[in-house]
């Protein structure tokens, strides 16, 4: 709106002038100023048009006026303030020399600002009863900060007293401007005010755990927790596999070693006496049932890997013999059979008796000897 | 009592209608996952659970409200259903009814729905406040002093003010939006964010302003919690004037507290 008005007014300063006059008339009730004293547009002198200095001055003055209205808006709103009238008078004086579109546009802009202000001032006039002035409110309010239960009338002198007593020395460090506008506020001013006005609030008392509680704000800690958790879990993941590998390795190594050791016994026994070895004689340790079980377990690997084979002799008793190196591959092609060997301490003892086993073929590993 | 019931019933009907309407047009509302079960659905749902189970759920809801209320942020129905009610959502109305009864009879609080579109609830003190100092920590919170100043100015200025007026008034009280306040910290954030989220204030852009300007109004929580009559009384003392001398504000304050029930219902 501002722009269109400014743009269209290039050759019509008269319109602008008349709107300026209207402005003043609008405000007439507010102040006592006399009628406008600007000259009608017809009296312009042509040579002014080219006076750049004057043009700049006019624009700058318009801008100053607009700025001053915008910045002092709240003060100008106060019913007792006559500044708006003064601004309009100044603008009317400036308008006498307005020749160019740019200046007219600035005039229009000022009009917008002034009208807005005028509208608000008017709304104050129309409101019934007393008007409320926030500035006065702000001036009175600090009294409640200092003596929450005294009436404002008594306040002035006591405030003065306090400041004379040097209680406002805190203020001295603050800048002058602040001191001027704010006056003296004690440290717990806002607490006092809150206490004073709590009767206006029907706020529900908030609930607290007697022993305290988690700080009831989940969003901030959440990502922190996640981040913390992520880091160690990654490490843990990294550690876990290595640990497992180690365990498996060592376990497997132990088993492999044991299996190889047993194969060694089997081979050396076979070399000494190529006749089939009774399976039971081979695996049974007459001194230890658990060693016997272990031997059976480890021997089964030899069978699985095709390094030894078990067959039944003519008495239907199992015999074991190592498979020769060159036969190992061929053994793979044989159809394999699986069987489960079960042994209990009772059968173990019977076997020892029947086979008359006096000593074990597989000697217990040294490391496990106690 | 019956009248009150009728009043609070009829808006809930229209509210359902409105909700289904917005459901059709928007479809992305938070409530999309939850539609209020009908009375018969609730009845059927209640047959499947024991009374103890419902009480247990109700207790959880009550606790949730109490903890949430520490920050004075309203509770949304959607979050309540999602976080607490969960598989009991089919009997949600019954649970909420029981929770409201517990708040009323045990805690002296009132469970109020402040926003019908988004279904938000707050707790309001149902007991008479006394002038004597109460151990209510929240109320002696200095922020309440700040809030009081802002609400008073808005109320006395007819219900809506430009933000500049608020900042200018606060500046005179040594609270500057650009500076860190020793009590409030970032005042701008407290006023335009915290108070707004708590629904004490509304902070809205004024259309067609260049540069951008905002205005403040009372939020829905303030409407329920703050007594305009008491503010006016305070103003009277402060300015050494009769509260009646502010005719408009006086009428506003007393018409509302007289017909508070009717007004709040019609607001729904």
mmCIF file of C-alpha atoms in Angstrom, chain A residues 2 70-71 73-75 77 116 119-120 124 126-145 151-154 171 174-175 177-191 193-209 213-218, chain B residues 63 66-67 69-72 109 123-127 129-134 136-142 144-149 151-153 156-157 162 164-165 168-175 179 181-184 200 210-211 221 224-227 230-231 234-235 237-241 245-249 251:
data_model
loop_
_atom_site.group_PDB
_atom_site.id
_atom_site.type_symbol
_atom_site.label_atom_id
_atom_site.label_comp_id
_atom_site.label_asym_id
_atom_site.label_seq_id
_atom_site.Cartn_x
_atom_site.Cartn_y
_atom_site.Cartn_z
ATOM 1 C CA UNK A 2 2.778 2.307 0.950
ATOM 2 C CA UNK A 70 8.941 3.745 15.447
ATOM 3 C CA UNK A 71 11.419 3.843 18.275
ATOM 4 C CA UNK A 73 6.150 4.217 19.829
ATOM 5 C CA UNK A 74 5.243 3.098 23.321
ATOM 6 C CA UNK A 75 5.950 6.455 24.885
ATOM 7 C CA UNK A 77 1.044 5.999 22.919
ATOM 8 C CA UNK A 116 -1.118 3.119 12.980
ATOM 9 C CA UNK A 119 -5.389 4.247 15.586
ATOM 10 C CA UNK A 120 -3.978 2.790 18.745
ATOM 11 C CA UNK A 124 -7.379 3.967 24.078
ATOM 12 C CA UNK A 126 -12.672 4.845 23.106
ATOM 13 C CA UNK A 127 -12.149 2.243 25.793
ATOM 14 C CA UNK A 128 -14.521 2.772 28.636
ATOM 15 C CA UNK A 129 -13.398 3.705 32.082
ATOM 16 C CA UNK A 130 -9.825 4.413 32.997
ATOM 17 C CA UNK A 131 -7.149 3.677 30.526
ATOM 18 C CA UNK A 132 -4.380 1.415 31.587
ATOM 19 C CA UNK A 133 -0.918 2.750 31.199
ATOM 20 C CA UNK A 134 1.737 0.078 31.214
ATOM 21 C CA UNK A 135 4.436 2.627 31.950
ATOM 22 C CA UNK A 136 2.733 3.686 35.175
ATOM 23 C CA UNK A 137 2.200 0.055 35.989
ATOM 24 C CA UNK A 138 5.886 -0.637 35.597
ATOM 25 C CA UNK A 139 6.680 2.324 37.812
ATOM 26 C CA UNK A 140 4.331 1.205 40.557
ATOM 27 C CA UNK A 141 5.150 -2.452 40.438
ATOM 28 C CA UNK A 142 8.578 -2.333 42.099
ATOM 29 C CA UNK A 143 6.860 -1.267 45.283
ATOM 30 C CA UNK A 144 5.490 -4.778 45.468
ATOM 31 C CA UNK A 145 8.976 -6.117 45.082
ATOM 32 C CA UNK A 151 0.170 -0.068 49.867
ATOM 33 C CA UNK A 152 1.776 1.857 47.086
ATOM 34 C CA UNK A 153 1.052 5.208 48.623
ATOM 35 C CA UNK A 154 3.485 4.612 51.420
ATOM 36 C CA UNK A 171 23.270 -0.844 41.189
ATOM 37 C CA UNK A 174 25.386 -1.181 36.274
ATOM 38 C CA UNK A 175 25.260 1.442 33.606
ATOM 39 C CA UNK A 177 20.877 4.215 31.517
ATOM 40 C CA UNK A 178 19.632 1.161 33.303
ATOM 41 C CA UNK A 179 19.633 2.932 36.574
ATOM 42 C CA UNK A 180 17.603 5.721 35.148
ATOM 43 C CA UNK A 181 14.851 3.561 33.747
ATOM 44 C CA UNK A 182 14.731 0.696 36.189
ATOM 45 C CA UNK A 183 15.232 2.134 39.601
ATOM 46 C CA UNK A 184 16.151 -0.069 42.451
ATOM 47 C CA UNK A 185 15.210 -3.722 42.557
ATOM 48 C CA UNK A 186 16.300 -6.015 45.340
ATOM 49 C CA UNK A 187 17.843 -9.335 44.507
ATOM 50 C CA UNK A 188 14.814 -11.437 45.301
ATOM 51 C CA UNK A 189 12.423 -8.970 43.756
ATOM 52 C CA UNK A 190 10.804 -11.483 41.467
ATOM 53 C CA UNK A 191 10.404 -14.013 44.256
ATOM 54 C CA UNK A 193 6.336 -10.496 43.449
ATOM 55 C CA UNK A 194 5.578 -14.150 42.782
ATOM 56 C CA UNK A 195 4.644 -14.630 46.413
ATOM 57 C CA UNK A 196 2.530 -11.513 46.375
ATOM 58 C CA UNK A 197 0.534 -12.490 43.310
ATOM 59 C CA UNK A 198 0.201 -16.221 43.905
ATOM 60 C CA UNK A 199 -3.385 -15.738 44.975
ATOM 61 C CA UNK A 200 -4.216 -14.895 41.374
ATOM 62 C CA UNK A 201 -3.155 -18.342 40.217
ATOM 63 C CA UNK A 202 -5.069 -21.561 40.608
ATOM 64 C CA UNK A 203 -1.997 -23.475 39.606
ATOM 65 C CA UNK A 204 -1.804 -27.042 40.741
ATOM 66 C CA UNK A 205 1.031 -27.642 43.183
ATOM 67 C CA UNK A 206 3.575 -29.710 41.432
ATOM 68 C CA UNK A 207 4.345 -33.155 42.610
ATOM 69 C CA UNK A 208 7.790 -34.141 43.803
ATOM 70 C CA UNK A 209 9.304 -37.309 45.110
ATOM 71 C CA UNK A 213 13.624 -38.216 41.265
ATOM 72 C CA UNK A 214 15.103 -38.494 37.877
ATOM 73 C CA UNK A 215 15.237 -35.171 36.229
ATOM 74 C CA UNK A 216 11.986 -35.325 34.352
ATOM 75 C CA UNK A 217 13.324 -34.325 31.009
ATOM 76 C CA UNK A 218 13.985 -37.380 28.921
ATOM 77 C CA UNK B 63 1.000 -40.798 38.141
ATOM 78 C CA UNK B 66 1.428 -35.728 38.196
ATOM 79 C CA UNK B 67 4.925 -36.171 36.898
ATOM 80 C CA UNK B 69 2.652 -31.522 35.578
ATOM 81 C CA UNK B 70 5.997 -30.766 37.180
ATOM 82 C CA UNK B 71 6.924 -28.953 34.002
ATOM 83 C CA UNK B 72 3.431 -27.606 33.437
ATOM 84 C CA UNK B 109 -7.115 -30.980 41.493
ATOM 85 C CA UNK B 123 -4.294 -29.991 36.074
ATOM 86 C CA UNK B 124 -5.739 -27.022 37.873
ATOM 87 C CA UNK B 125 -5.965 -26.459 41.597
ATOM 88 C CA UNK B 126 -9.521 -27.012 42.638
ATOM 89 C CA UNK B 127 -9.172 -25.658 46.159
ATOM 90 C CA UNK B 129 -6.248 -20.325 47.246
ATOM 91 C CA UNK B 130 -5.435 -18.427 50.369
ATOM 92 C CA UNK B 131 -3.567 -15.187 50.602
ATOM 93 C CA UNK B 132 -1.229 -16.566 53.189
ATOM 94 C CA UNK B 133 2.010 -17.968 51.998
ATOM 95 C CA UNK B 134 1.583 -21.514 50.833
ATOM 96 C CA UNK B 136 3.552 -24.188 46.832
ATOM 97 C CA UNK B 137 6.989 -24.083 45.328
ATOM 98 C CA UNK B 138 5.800 -23.444 41.859
ATOM 99 C CA UNK B 139 4.013 -20.290 42.863
ATOM 100 C CA UNK B 140 6.975 -18.738 44.572
ATOM 101 C CA UNK B 141 8.909 -19.454 41.450
ATOM 102 C CA UNK B 142 10.099 -16.025 40.281
ATOM 103 C CA UNK B 144 5.417 -16.618 38.054
ATOM 104 C CA UNK B 145 6.138 -12.995 38.891
ATOM 105 C CA UNK B 146 7.298 -12.432 35.357
ATOM 106 C CA UNK B 147 4.294 -14.255 33.984
ATOM 107 C CA UNK B 148 2.005 -12.228 36.173
ATOM 108 C CA UNK B 149 3.366 -8.959 34.802
ATOM 109 C CA UNK B 151 -0.624 -11.505 31.816
ATOM 110 C CA UNK B 152 -1.680 -8.369 33.658
ATOM 111 C CA UNK B 153 -0.529 -6.074 30.893
ATOM 112 C CA UNK B 156 -5.463 -4.607 31.158
ATOM 113 C CA UNK B 157 -4.772 -3.757 27.531
ATOM 114 C CA UNK B 162 2.055 -6.214 20.594
ATOM 115 C CA UNK B 164 6.996 -4.447 21.910
ATOM 116 C CA UNK B 165 4.756 -3.247 24.689
ATOM 117 C CA UNK B 168 9.195 -2.175 26.985
ATOM 118 C CA UNK B 169 7.315 -2.796 30.208
ATOM 119 C CA UNK B 170 9.737 -5.519 31.221
ATOM 120 C CA UNK B 171 12.679 -3.328 30.360
ATOM 121 C CA UNK B 172 11.474 -0.853 32.943
ATOM 122 C CA UNK B 173 11.582 -3.738 35.410
ATOM 123 C CA UNK B 174 15.137 -4.534 34.468
ATOM 124 C CA UNK B 175 14.292 -7.469 32.302
ATOM 125 C CA UNK B 179 20.272 -9.716 27.935
ATOM 126 C CA UNK B 181 18.757 -12.155 33.316
ATOM 127 C CA UNK B 182 20.210 -13.508 36.529
ATOM 128 C CA UNK B 183 16.876 -14.986 37.539
ATOM 129 C CA UNK B 184 15.353 -16.010 34.223
ATOM 130 C CA UNK B 200 0.135 -19.596 29.603
ATOM 131 C CA UNK B 210 6.875 -5.359 7.904
ATOM 132 C CA UNK B 211 9.173 -5.877 9.728
ATOM 133 C CA UNK B 221 -3.871 -22.516 30.647
ATOM 134 C CA UNK B 224 -8.238 -21.772 33.409
ATOM 135 C CA UNK B 225 -5.756 -20.891 36.092
ATOM 136 C CA UNK B 226 -5.562 -17.183 36.434
ATOM 137 C CA UNK B 227 -8.216 -15.067 38.076
ATOM 138 C CA UNK B 230 -7.818 -10.973 41.438
ATOM 139 C CA UNK B 231 -5.529 -9.285 38.937
ATOM 140 C CA UNK B 234 -4.200 -6.092 42.596
ATOM 141 C CA UNK B 235 -4.184 -3.367 39.978
ATOM 142 C CA UNK B 237 -4.272 -1.556 45.059
ATOM 143 C CA UNK B 238 -1.258 -0.715 42.982
ATOM 144 C CA UNK B 239 -2.744 2.306 41.265
ATOM 145 C CA UNK B 240 -4.854 3.331 44.240
ATOM 146 C CA UNK B 241 -7.962 3.102 42.159
ATOM 147 C CA UNK B 245 -12.889 2.222 37.363
ATOM 148 C CA UNK B 246 -11.560 -0.039 34.641
ATOM 149 C CA UNK B 247 -15.051 -0.659 33.388
ATOM 150 C CA UNK B 248 -14.272 -2.982 30.540
ATOM 151 C CA UNK B 249 -11.784 -5.111 32.422
ATOM 152 C CA UNK B 251 -16.943 -6.511 33.303
#
